[in-house]
XYZ file of C-alpha atoms in Angstrom:
642
model
C 210.505 79.391 212.479
C 212.093 78.190 215.969
C 211.232 79.490 219.283
C 213.620 82.000 221.324
C 214.343 81.059 224.719
C 216.056 83.578 227.208
C 215.876 82.759 230.768
C 217.525 84.833 233.854
C 217.550 84.184 237.484
C 214.795 85.504 239.336
C 215.524 87.461 242.660
C 212.721 86.290 244.364
C 209.859 88.695 244.283
C 212.781 90.607 242.431
C 213.208 93.120 239.725
C 214.651 90.239 236.608
C 211.763 88.746 234.762
C 212.661 85.374 233.034
C 211.161 85.224 229.682
C 210.488 82.359 227.090
C 209.104 83.252 223.641
C 207.243 81.246 221.527
C 205.741 81.998 218.148
C 202.187 81.481 217.524
C 200.396 81.904 214.207
C 201.534 85.507 213.212
C 202.314 86.819 216.682
C 205.051 85.770 219.006
C 203.571 84.619 222.396
C 206.728 85.239 225.109
C 206.314 83.419 228.335
C 207.180 85.544 231.421
C 207.645 84.601 235.322
C 205.812 87.386 236.524
C 204.519 91.035 235.229
C 203.286 94.527 237.322
C 200.362 96.358 235.350
C 199.290 99.528 236.312
C 195.977 101.024 235.040
C 195.988 104.741 235.528
C 192.693 107.502 234.665
C 190.480 109.901 235.936
C 188.618 108.664 238.976
C 185.547 108.598 237.033
C 187.467 106.456 233.977
C 186.522 103.335 235.808
C 190.360 102.154 236.634
C 189.250 100.340 239.761
C 186.762 98.082 238.224
C 188.700 97.546 235.387
C 191.957 96.730 237.710
C 188.930 94.709 239.525
C 187.871 92.403 236.630
C 191.556 91.691 235.499
C 192.487 90.741 239.039
C 189.387 88.276 239.347
C 190.274 87.293 235.748
C 194.150 86.586 236.660
C 192.885 84.881 240.236
C 190.512 82.247 238.382
C 193.248 82.092 235.717
C 195.599 80.480 238.991
C 198.304 83.057 239.268
C 199.723 84.426 242.738
C 198.714 88.008 242.698
C 198.966 91.315 244.939
C 197.194 94.650 244.342
C 197.482 97.984 245.261
C 194.516 100.391 244.363
C 195.322 103.531 245.069
C 192.371 106.445 244.853
C 192.250 110.079 244.854
C 191.637 111.697 248.227
C 188.875 114.001 246.320
C 185.274 112.353 245.849
C 185.368 113.820 242.147
C 188.436 115.826 241.697
C 188.277 118.511 238.652
C 188.487 116.207 235.300
C 192.239 115.753 233.841
C 194.111 116.950 236.970
C 197.126 115.168 238.607
C 194.722 115.399 242.027
C 192.130 113.105 240.657
C 193.972 110.495 239.033
C 193.216 107.205 240.259
C 195.344 103.927 239.878
C 195.089 100.190 240.155
C 198.393 98.093 240.374
C 198.486 94.688 239.973
C 201.460 92.078 240.177
C 200.767 88.629 238.949
C 203.168 85.581 238.491
C 203.693 82.009 238.000
C 205.425 81.690 241.489
C 205.114 82.913 245.436
C 204.807 86.958 245.483
C 204.255 89.129 248.220
C 203.747 92.455 247.289
C 202.326 94.523 244.405
C 205.506 95.261 242.824
C 207.981 98.066 242.825
C 207.776 99.335 239.400
C 205.021 98.803 236.731
C 206.021 97.246 233.546
C 202.860 98.100 231.797
C 201.194 101.067 232.502
C 197.811 102.063 230.755
C 197.108 105.890 231.199
C 193.950 106.848 229.715
C 194.504 110.765 230.128
C 197.925 113.390 230.053
C 197.396 113.253 233.718
C 197.627 109.410 234.484
C 201.003 109.539 232.032
C 202.728 112.346 234.306
C 201.357 111.390 237.690
C 203.066 107.669 237.226
C 205.785 108.259 234.584
C 208.332 108.742 237.276
C 207.340 104.933 238.745
C 208.308 103.064 235.166
C 211.580 101.539 234.871
C 212.957 102.382 231.316
C 211.718 99.777 228.573
C 208.344 99.728 229.984
C 205.372 99.538 227.978
C 203.100 102.385 227.991
C 199.504 102.270 226.324
C 198.330 105.559 226.455
C 194.805 106.901 224.843
C 195.810 109.764 222.461
C 192.287 110.763 222.230
C 193.096 112.932 225.229
C 196.089 114.204 224.377
C 194.295 117.624 223.753
C 196.288 121.054 224.093
C 194.039 121.798 226.845
C 194.357 118.452 228.745
C 198.314 118.710 228.550
C 198.471 122.604 229.361
C 196.386 121.509 232.525
C 199.200 119.007 233.802
C 202.064 121.293 232.767
C 202.985 119.639 229.312
C 204.303 122.278 226.924
C 204.273 120.148 224.108
C 202.904 116.552 223.609
C 205.110 113.668 225.393
C 203.885 111.517 222.658
C 206.016 113.300 220.045
C 208.510 115.055 222.204
C 210.720 112.223 222.237
C 210.577 112.233 225.990
C 208.967 108.574 225.887
C 212.006 107.707 223.565
C 213.169 105.210 226.207
C 210.089 103.078 226.785
C 207.387 101.015 224.411
C 205.086 103.452 223.422
C 201.739 102.359 222.383
C 199.379 105.010 221.153
C 195.989 104.283 220.878
C 192.633 106.148 220.367
C 190.954 104.236 222.824
C 187.695 106.615 223.002
C 187.839 106.552 218.930
C 187.829 102.762 218.726
C 185.571 102.284 221.550
C 182.663 105.016 219.961
C 182.854 103.028 216.634
C 182.595 99.786 218.153
C 179.576 101.127 219.482
C 177.782 103.183 216.722
C 175.493 100.141 216.162
C 173.931 100.858 219.775
C 171.633 103.867 220.774
C 173.673 105.548 222.790
C 175.041 108.947 223.029
C 178.784 109.753 222.271
C 179.316 110.348 226.095
C 177.387 107.391 226.935
C 179.490 105.223 224.661
C 183.025 107.181 225.857
C 182.135 105.480 229.186
C 183.022 101.818 228.018
C 186.129 102.846 226.867
C 187.935 101.055 230.017
C 186.420 97.776 228.972
C 187.877 98.281 225.369
C 191.175 98.676 227.691
C 190.649 95.534 229.641
C 189.649 93.811 226.525
C 193.116 94.825 225.174
C 195.252 93.744 227.997
C 193.056 90.689 228.385
C 194.440 89.510 224.948
C 198.016 90.974 225.601
C 197.996 88.444 228.934
C 195.666 85.793 227.696
C 193.501 86.381 230.397
C 190.054 84.537 230.654
C 187.065 86.312 229.643
C 183.640 84.175 230.636
C 183.956 85.744 234.062
C 183.952 89.458 233.033
C 181.195 88.609 230.344
C 179.279 87.287 233.148
C 179.763 89.892 235.678
C 178.798 92.708 232.661
C 175.594 91.097 232.460
C 174.788 90.858 236.073
C 175.844 94.270 236.932
C 173.766 95.633 233.969
C 170.830 93.160 234.396
C 168.044 95.965 234.564
C 169.968 97.586 231.606
C 170.728 95.230 228.825
C 171.469 97.556 226.307
C 174.506 98.918 228.461
C 175.354 95.284 229.417
C 175.768 94.415 225.585
C 177.385 97.783 224.592
C 180.112 97.258 227.113
C 180.396 93.663 226.003
C 180.777 94.668 222.712
C 183.895 97.368 223.752
C 185.433 94.798 226.027
C 185.623 92.420 222.668
C 186.389 95.199 220.430
C 189.287 95.833 222.559
C 190.395 92.008 222.454
C 189.918 92.080 218.409
C 192.264 94.859 218.331
C 194.796 93.553 220.111
C 194.969 90.404 218.007
C 194.501 92.489 214.785
C 196.508 95.456 215.109
C 200.229 95.580 213.466
C 201.204 97.574 216.743
C 201.038 94.466 219.363
C 202.989 92.110 217.633
C 203.581 90.266 220.771
C 201.319 88.480 223.543
C 202.179 87.265 226.839
C 201.661 84.279 228.868
C 202.007 83.773 232.640
C 201.537 80.256 233.721
C 199.417 79.449 236.923
C 201.471 79.310 240.118
C 200.965 75.639 240.268
C 203.457 75.204 243.050
C 202.920 78.495 245.136
C 199.461 77.116 246.585
C 198.860 74.023 248.953
C 195.582 72.082 247.732
C 192.317 73.985 248.350
C 189.560 75.812 246.952
C 190.885 79.416 246.574
C 189.416 82.873 245.826
C 190.681 86.504 245.291
C 189.684 88.377 248.671
C 190.529 91.805 249.622
C 191.594 92.865 253.497
C 188.254 93.923 254.115
C 186.267 91.694 252.778
C 188.522 88.759 254.740
C 187.973 90.715 257.690
C 183.952 90.492 257.443
C 184.134 86.774 256.654
C 186.227 86.306 259.579
C 183.657 88.189 261.849
C 180.781 85.954 260.643
C 183.076 83.195 260.892
C 184.011 83.984 264.664
C 180.317 84.205 265.385
C 179.311 81.071 263.868
C 182.013 79.572 265.745
C 180.773 81.253 269.049
C 177.222 80.599 268.318
C 176.511 84.053 268.941
C 174.428 86.764 266.878
C 177.361 89.340 265.428
C 176.538 93.082 265.957
C 177.991 95.510 264.008
C 177.816 99.400 265.456
C 179.568 101.304 262.935
C 179.598 105.018 261.227
C 181.265 105.346 257.722
C 184.559 106.133 257.431
C 187.285 105.465 254.712
C 188.790 103.094 254.461
C 186.661 100.793 256.741
C 183.342 101.308 255.286
C 183.510 98.040 253.176
C 183.250 96.036 256.043
C 180.057 97.521 256.872
C 178.751 97.228 253.548
C 179.852 93.699 253.396
C 178.124 92.610 256.757
C 174.708 94.416 256.126
C 174.079 91.347 253.341
C 174.607 88.723 255.397
C 171.487 88.704 257.923
C 170.976 85.182 256.964
C 174.291 84.470 259.495
C 172.600 86.017 262.283
C 174.295 89.611 261.333
C 172.726 92.581 262.373
C 174.601 95.948 261.347
C 173.857 99.390 262.607
C 174.701 102.473 260.934
C 175.016 105.119 263.810
C 174.785 108.706 263.292
C 178.418 109.052 264.610
C 181.000 106.964 265.950
C 180.488 107.766 269.802
C 176.717 106.009 269.139
C 178.663 102.933 266.917
C 180.710 101.749 269.545
C 177.986 102.630 272.172
C 175.605 99.958 270.610
C 178.298 97.601 269.819
C 179.339 97.434 274.175
C 175.208 97.217 274.518
C 175.302 94.427 272.592
C 178.108 92.673 273.713
C 175.950 93.342 277.495
C 173.239 91.271 276.061
C 174.816 88.642 274.733
C 176.168 89.448 271.369
C 179.649 89.372 269.372
C 179.898 92.909 269.286
C 182.072 94.547 267.022
C 182.568 98.592 265.615
C 184.865 99.248 262.772
C 186.449 102.571 261.950
C 189.998 104.508 261.087
C 192.298 106.619 263.376
C 189.836 109.879 263.883
C 186.891 107.200 264.800
C 188.883 105.625 267.316
C 189.908 109.261 269.329
C 186.123 109.547 269.501
C 185.598 105.974 270.529
C 188.271 106.300 273.436
C 185.979 106.802 276.515
C 183.623 104.045 275.713
C 186.774 101.716 274.997
C 187.647 102.785 278.626
C 184.372 101.576 279.821
C 184.447 98.381 277.943
C 187.929 98.008 279.967
C 185.923 98.849 283.177
C 183.173 96.512 282.171
C 185.351 93.590 280.812
C 182.905 93.067 278.402
C 184.145 91.501 274.895
C 183.991 93.948 272.103
C 186.555 94.160 268.706
C 187.422 97.724 267.875
C 188.606 97.171 263.869
C 191.070 100.368 263.335
C 191.698 100.289 259.214
C 194.657 102.702 259.719
C 195.233 105.620 257.327
C 197.188 108.423 257.060
C 196.928 111.330 259.602
C 196.451 113.419 262.175
C 192.992 114.018 261.990
C 191.460 113.875 258.086
C 195.197 113.483 256.986
C 195.192 111.440 253.951
C 191.967 109.377 253.877
C 192.815 107.077 251.147
C 196.189 106.659 251.806
C 198.027 103.807 253.913
C 199.745 104.261 257.412
C 200.302 102.594 260.357
C 200.803 105.195 262.945
C 198.155 104.193 265.279
C 199.683 101.970 267.521
C 200.434 103.973 270.277
C 196.906 105.283 269.994
C 195.599 101.732 270.341
C 198.154 101.107 273.332
C 197.466 104.402 275.099
C 194.627 106.328 273.781
C 192.596 106.202 276.845
C 192.578 108.124 280.358
C 193.400 106.024 283.208
C 195.109 102.603 283.226
C 193.373 100.948 280.694
C 194.836 98.084 278.770
C 193.678 96.129 276.074
C 194.862 93.784 273.689
C 196.477 94.745 270.319
C 196.723 92.418 267.128
C 197.396 92.972 263.412
C 197.092 91.103 260.456
C 199.840 90.604 257.973
C 198.331 90.401 254.517
C 194.556 90.951 253.090
C 194.112 87.227 253.266
C 195.381 87.009 256.903
C 192.618 89.797 257.915
C 190.248 86.484 257.998
C 192.476 84.459 260.687
C 193.410 88.306 262.588
C 189.701 88.230 263.165
C 189.112 85.204 264.479
C 191.982 85.533 266.879
C 190.386 88.693 267.711
C 187.252 86.943 268.823
C 188.857 84.574 270.587
C 190.805 86.707 273.029
C 187.929 88.976 273.859
C 185.589 86.094 274.439
C 187.821 83.982 276.452
C 189.149 86.991 278.553
C 186.142 89.180 278.296
C 187.842 92.431 277.199
C 188.087 94.604 274.356
C 190.486 94.085 271.770
C 192.081 96.442 269.136
C 192.433 94.885 265.437
C 194.974 97.277 263.586
C 194.391 96.930 259.931
C 195.205 99.607 257.560
C 194.752 101.034 254.104
C 196.990 98.820 251.957
C 195.549 95.357 253.539
C 191.693 96.721 253.184
C 191.752 97.641 249.399
C 194.522 95.038 248.602
C 193.853 91.958 247.541
C 195.370 88.301 247.254
C 194.649 84.374 246.676
C 193.114 82.918 249.884
C 192.443 79.041 250.454
C 189.116 78.903 251.820
C 189.298 76.748 254.826
C 187.511 74.146 255.872
C 184.609 74.196 258.639
C 187.180 71.798 260.779
C 189.979 73.867 260.390
C 188.107 76.724 262.276
C 188.960 77.756 266.273
C 186.114 76.254 268.605
C 185.433 79.868 270.534
C 181.923 78.651 271.888
C 181.647 80.302 275.368
C 179.668 79.627 278.536
C 177.376 82.323 279.702
C 177.005 82.521 283.624
C 173.846 80.571 284.885
C 172.731 81.218 288.483
C 174.492 82.087 291.970
C 178.632 81.297 291.787
C 179.577 82.479 295.560
C 178.314 81.806 298.760
C 178.327 84.513 301.579
C 179.414 83.962 305.320
C 175.776 83.560 306.131
C 175.583 80.482 303.743
C 173.467 82.174 301.087
C 174.244 81.921 297.472
C 174.660 85.106 295.272
C 176.206 85.812 291.986
C 179.039 87.911 291.878
C 179.672 89.631 288.487
C 183.578 90.034 289.056
C 184.200 86.668 290.328
C 187.159 85.517 288.567
C 188.112 82.503 286.347
C 191.589 81.552 288.089
C 193.160 80.726 284.993
C 192.457 83.416 282.600
C 190.930 85.966 285.436
C 187.971 86.973 282.899
C 184.642 87.717 285.010
C 181.693 85.773 284.257
C 179.306 86.912 281.505
C 175.746 87.479 282.633
C 173.141 87.811 279.998
C 170.625 90.679 281.316
C 167.088 89.455 282.347
C 168.474 85.772 283.483
C 166.618 85.300 287.328
C 169.394 85.763 290.221
C 172.018 87.724 288.098
C 171.306 91.116 288.923
C 174.191 92.925 289.033
C 175.332 96.973 288.587
C 176.803 98.225 285.231
C 178.336 101.442 284.569
C 181.615 102.988 284.504
C 182.687 103.833 288.362
C 185.390 101.283 289.944
C 183.648 98.067 291.147
C 184.390 96.489 294.386
C 186.732 93.306 293.689
C 184.275 90.140 293.667
C 180.729 91.790 294.383
C 180.874 94.617 292.029
C 179.368 97.048 294.254
C 180.546 100.731 293.604
C 183.565 101.181 295.480
C 186.015 104.111 296.369
C 188.175 102.689 298.356
C 191.857 103.183 297.544
C 193.395 99.451 298.334
C 190.210 97.840 295.999
C 190.753 100.441 293.092
C 194.623 99.446 293.050
C 193.928 96.138 293.326
C 191.298 96.314 290.413
C 194.102 98.278 288.285
C 196.678 95.613 288.546
C 194.143 92.919 288.058
C 193.032 94.292 284.913
C 196.779 94.377 283.597
C 197.573 91.105 284.746
C 194.600 89.442 282.977
C 195.866 91.288 279.533
C 199.596 90.216 280.289
C 198.364 86.788 281.143
C 196.640 86.120 277.664
C 198.124 83.187 276.143
C 199.618 84.198 272.681
C 201.918 81.984 270.324
C 205.778 82.251 270.917
C 207.376 84.422 268.189
C 208.784 82.398 265.224
C 211.847 83.626 263.749
C 212.856 82.562 259.845
C 216.811 82.249 260.582
C 218.100 79.734 258.760
C 221.770 81.065 258.613
C 222.581 82.408 261.941
C 222.490 86.034 261.086
C 223.694 88.562 263.542
C 221.030 91.242 262.288
C 217.325 90.936 262.826
C 214.371 92.712 260.975
C 211.212 92.998 262.971
C 207.989 94.072 261.778
C 204.387 94.283 262.512
C 201.040 94.590 260.275
C 201.536 95.429 256.472
C 204.797 95.691 256.237
C 205.490 91.828 256.197
C 205.128 91.795 252.615
C 207.822 94.142 251.416
C 210.121 92.864 254.693
C 209.934 89.344 253.495
C 210.636 90.181 249.483
C 213.501 92.581 250.894
C 214.738 89.544 252.836
C 214.674 87.138 249.925
C 216.280 89.371 247.669
C 219.257 89.642 250.152
C 219.502 85.983 250.938
C 219.467 85.498 246.906
C 222.363 87.740 247.257
C 224.415 85.752 249.821
C 223.629 87.963 252.788
C 222.604 86.543 256.149
C 219.575 88.291 257.760
C 216.849 87.059 259.916
C 212.868 88.141 260.156
C 210.513 87.881 262.413
C 206.754 89.262 262.090
C 204.585 90.440 265.358
C 201.078 89.643 265.226
C 200.349 89.893 268.953
C 201.503 93.774 270.068
C 199.936 93.621 273.237
C 200.981 91.220 275.171
C 204.199 90.588 273.157
C 204.761 86.946 272.849
C 206.719 85.685 276.024
C 209.887 84.939 274.105
C 210.282 88.201 272.361
C 212.954 89.448 274.754
C 215.051 86.163 274.273
C 214.997 86.600 270.430
C 215.789 90.358 270.472
C 219.081 89.236 272.761
C 220.383 86.818 270.070
C 221.008 89.695 267.300
C 223.602 92.447 267.606
C 221.264 94.524 265.057
C 217.578 94.758 265.111
C 216.024 96.825 262.469
C 212.218 97.996 262.606
C 210.739 99.307 259.254
C 207.282 100.632 260.302
C 205.035 103.245 258.345
C 205.172 105.805 261.380
C 207.707 107.730 263.050
C 208.996 104.629 265.029
C 206.253 103.383 267.215
C 207.105 99.616 267.710
C 210.562 100.726 268.096
C 209.656 103.319 271.138
C 207.637 100.191 272.451
C 210.555 97.759 272.269
C 213.387 100.254 273.207
C 210.983 100.829 276.319
C 210.385 97.139 277.257
C 213.672 95.790 276.332
C 216.190 98.181 276.483
C 217.154 96.766 273.020
C 218.965 99.326 271.078
C 216.374 99.093 268.027
C 217.099 101.106 264.575
C 214.098 102.405 262.846
C 213.439 102.409 258.961
C 210.160 104.616 258.492
C 208.193 106.115 255.820
C 205.001 108.030 256.375
C 204.266 109.019 252.803
C 200.759 107.292 252.317
C 202.376 104.506 250.297
C 203.667 101.022 251.225
C 207.263 100.279 251.393
C 209.028 98.968 248.242
C 210.859 95.877 248.274
C 214.232 97.292 246.601
C 214.170 100.269 248.982
C 213.697 98.247 252.004
C 216.638 95.398 250.767
C 218.745 98.603 250.522
C 218.324 99.554 253.733
C 218.675 96.361 255.244
C 221.856 95.923 253.551
C 222.880 98.963 255.343
C 222.474 97.750 258.220
C 224.006 94.780 257.790
C 227.174 96.419 256.565
C 227.120 99.187 259.133
């Protein structure tokens, strides 16, 4: 038998999948450029664990990848209902990719609710693997199916694979001393084994993971391993799966180095630890658990060996108060939260502005207002970060672009906070926090020097010739005040939120002094050294798409599609949102049109219009999900042609 080859041109991160078929033994092996898989089921079905394990093996294989976990907001919604569906989408490829993908090529649906909740996202011809054991009359009626979608022809446009996952799992575990309910819990491992066979994923890591996870329950570990292997063997032997797929490692997508798969929250935690080591300061996290920021607290609590102290406070206000107190004491103070927590922390952020102490305020944005959509993503806290305090209280604001970039963003936030003695807001979001991608582990000599010099003695001479310490005497270049460790002899000074006298730090109600201090604090932020904005414009376009934060991936994928179709468009992405890069005004002035996609109602566009008097066009979405590349490509094409 000769191999069949069918290759098509891919629109970078686009919709066309190149394919090469190569029969091996009795089953074909088809080589693909990329694939998008979505696992979906009840929140108790282990879909996030299944997706995590498939992702880890894919990362170890060397593919580029991007993930999108999607959690239900309820802690445990009623089983089999649409609000209780949990999903995990993974896009992996043999080349550089930027997003979790617009539409899955494969859906694994563990019950009728998972099928109904996700079917609309599937393109015609996609593969659907369903757990037929769950398609009972009652379960289908619960989500609005009057007849079985597996039998009524509604899925004829798809490649349907009905698999009795529960029954097969129970049969595979009949030799174990487990109840049927206990055995059924391993059906996600059966599904993982089947998909691992379909896409030639390594298995060693998953087997090691299961033995480690259930080390204290070896029988449970062996049962999960048996289910995993049964799923693999089922794919190998069943007639329903006549084809498996290979996606080669993305050897040209990555510079040389050591890589690991990393989520945004994990990268942030590692970045904070690296910043504290590079500054030679202890790291203190004062935090109150809140979705989707809690994982940073969980991770940092594991690293006491690096001088990390974590404090789970009774509320948001106590968390930031403790962090600011740690900063006063000479630590790298950090507090983590989401939008509602930022509102509660606003008074203490203002205090940190007045005290001029380094403090990192990390906001993992989610859908709002109030409790809003706790498990969904949004980037609607920008104006709160800029202005959400009483009085003139300017704070630097930076935003990471991708999950792995959260590491560098944490280092940059620490650099600014330490060098300029100011609180810094870092705006990540749920999409970045929970998503993952390959990350090149940096060498130590690649990390910035963040070392600081604490005040050691008097820094000012009075008219009578006596030497004193002035806590608000400023560095002429950065306008930062000295950082004095409490208890250092001779460095006693007042602390508190009432306005200070310039230089001496004495309490002052003098109008002229207040005006001077307000303008000085603003000048300090305005003078922060940030890199110029880089512009990607290979064809001298007349339209610029400007983004910030997690929109980087979808925007870049859309720009690639347009350029592949012969369209000229420029792209720039902001990391520093306060202060803006100094060349931003010049960049905006070079283009006839500026389009700003945001997962809010136009907050960056508002700032751009106000500061630069540019008629920026907003393209907005606030549905709790990230942009899709095709959606943005269509909107940007209309902007170019309009």
